Amino acid sequence: MQLKDNTFLITGAASGLGAATAERIVAGGGRVVLCDLSDAVDAHAERLGEAARACRGDVTSGDDIQAAVDAAVALSGDRGLAGVVHCAGIVSVAKLVDREGNPADLDAYARTVQINLVGTFNVMRLAAAAMAGNAPGEDGERGVIINTASVAAFDGQVGQCAYSASKAGVVGMSLPAARELSRHGIRVMAIAPGVFETPMMSEIPDEAAAALAASVPFPKRLGKPDEFARLAEQIITNAMLNGETIRLDGGIRMQ
């Protein structure tokens, strides 16, 4: 599969990893539907030009994501949805028992899992249903799904029970989904980023961000969104990448 002349759905596309991935796909001659809850998604689609469309949507809503998938199919002409790069998600931090001895809020835990894990499943199921009807390409391929996990799935820090569990679920779905969808010619992969320059990272204090960057073995810096986008492009174009999670982290192992 190539980027050129193919259409991809990008979630979490208003900024960060999703925005960079959309830019790289359009630069490679592809088309994108940008799905995000943020108002900024409209402006980003406008910057990308005729090859991009914006679609406001919540990844936990079946109706919203079906509308985004339908928009991508319509944008593709008669080629169909070629792939999805699912970047939407949230970060949450909460200890099981806080300093005053209070237990963690159960609703906050459920919200993290709902958005990061159930939202991923929602996007996968609707995108896969659309791609299964595509005409097969080389090797019988009909589409590719790329989900975003996190290094926290493997070595989560204190306070990351909800976030780590949600991202570990994304990792856990990759192989069974790839096995199931193989009969349709659809590949499933996940990327597990380390610490990256994203709006989520900007929410933490500068000292904490600097400490995280210094803990990366090499290169000693935060990852750049385009480095994520380049890996997504490689996954799209390399048919042997399937059923696996790739860490993209500069060798960091969280403590």
Coordinates of N, CA, C and O in Angstrom, one line a residue, residues 6-7 72-73 76-83 130-131 134:
N6 N -4.5 7.3 -1.9 CA -5.3 6.6 -1.0 C -5.8 7.5 0.1 O -5.2 8.6 0.3
T7 N -6.9 7.1 0.8 CA -7.5 7.9 1.8 C -7.5 7.3 3.1 O -7.7 6.1 3.3
A72 N -14.6 9.6 4.9 CA -13.4 9.1 4.3 C -13.7 8.3 3.0 O -13.0 8.4 2.0
V73 N -14.7 7.5 3.1 CA -15.1 6.7 1.9 C -15.5 7.6 0.8 O -15.2 7.4 -0.4
S76 N -12.6 9.3 -0.9 CA -11.8 8.3 -1.6 C -12.2 8.1 -3.0 O -11.5 7.5 -3.8
G77 N -13.4 8.6 -3.4 CA -13.9 8.2 -4.7 C -14.4 6.8 -4.7 O -15.1 6.4 -3.8
D78 N -13.9 6.0 -5.6 CA -14.3 4.5 -5.6 C -13.2 3.6 -5.0 O -13.4 2.4 -5.1
R79 N -12.2 4.2 -4.4 CA -11.1 3.4 -3.8 C -11.4 2.8 -2.4 O -10.9 1.8 -2.0
G80 N -12.3 3.5 -1.7 CA -12.6 3.1 -0.3 C -11.6 3.6 0.7 O -10.5 4.1 0.4
L81 N -11.9 3.4 2.0 CA -11.0 3.8 3.1 C -9.8 2.8 3.1 O -10.0 1.6 3.2
A82 N -8.6 3.4 2.9 CA -7.4 2.6 2.9 C -6.8 2.2 4.3 O -6.2 1.2 4.5
G83 N -7.0 3.1 5.2 CA -6.5 2.9 6.5 C -6.9 3.9 7.5 O -7.5 4.9 7.2
A130 N -15.7 -1.1 7.0 CA -15.6 -0.3 5.7 C -14.5 -0.9 4.8 O -14.7 -1.1 3.6
M131 N -13.4 -1.2 5.4 CA -12.2 -1.7 4.6 C -12.5 -3.1 4.0 O -11.9 -3.4 3.0
N134 N -13.4 -3.3 0.4 CA -12.5 -2.7 -0.6 C -12.1 -3.8 -1.6 O -12.0 -5.0 -1.3

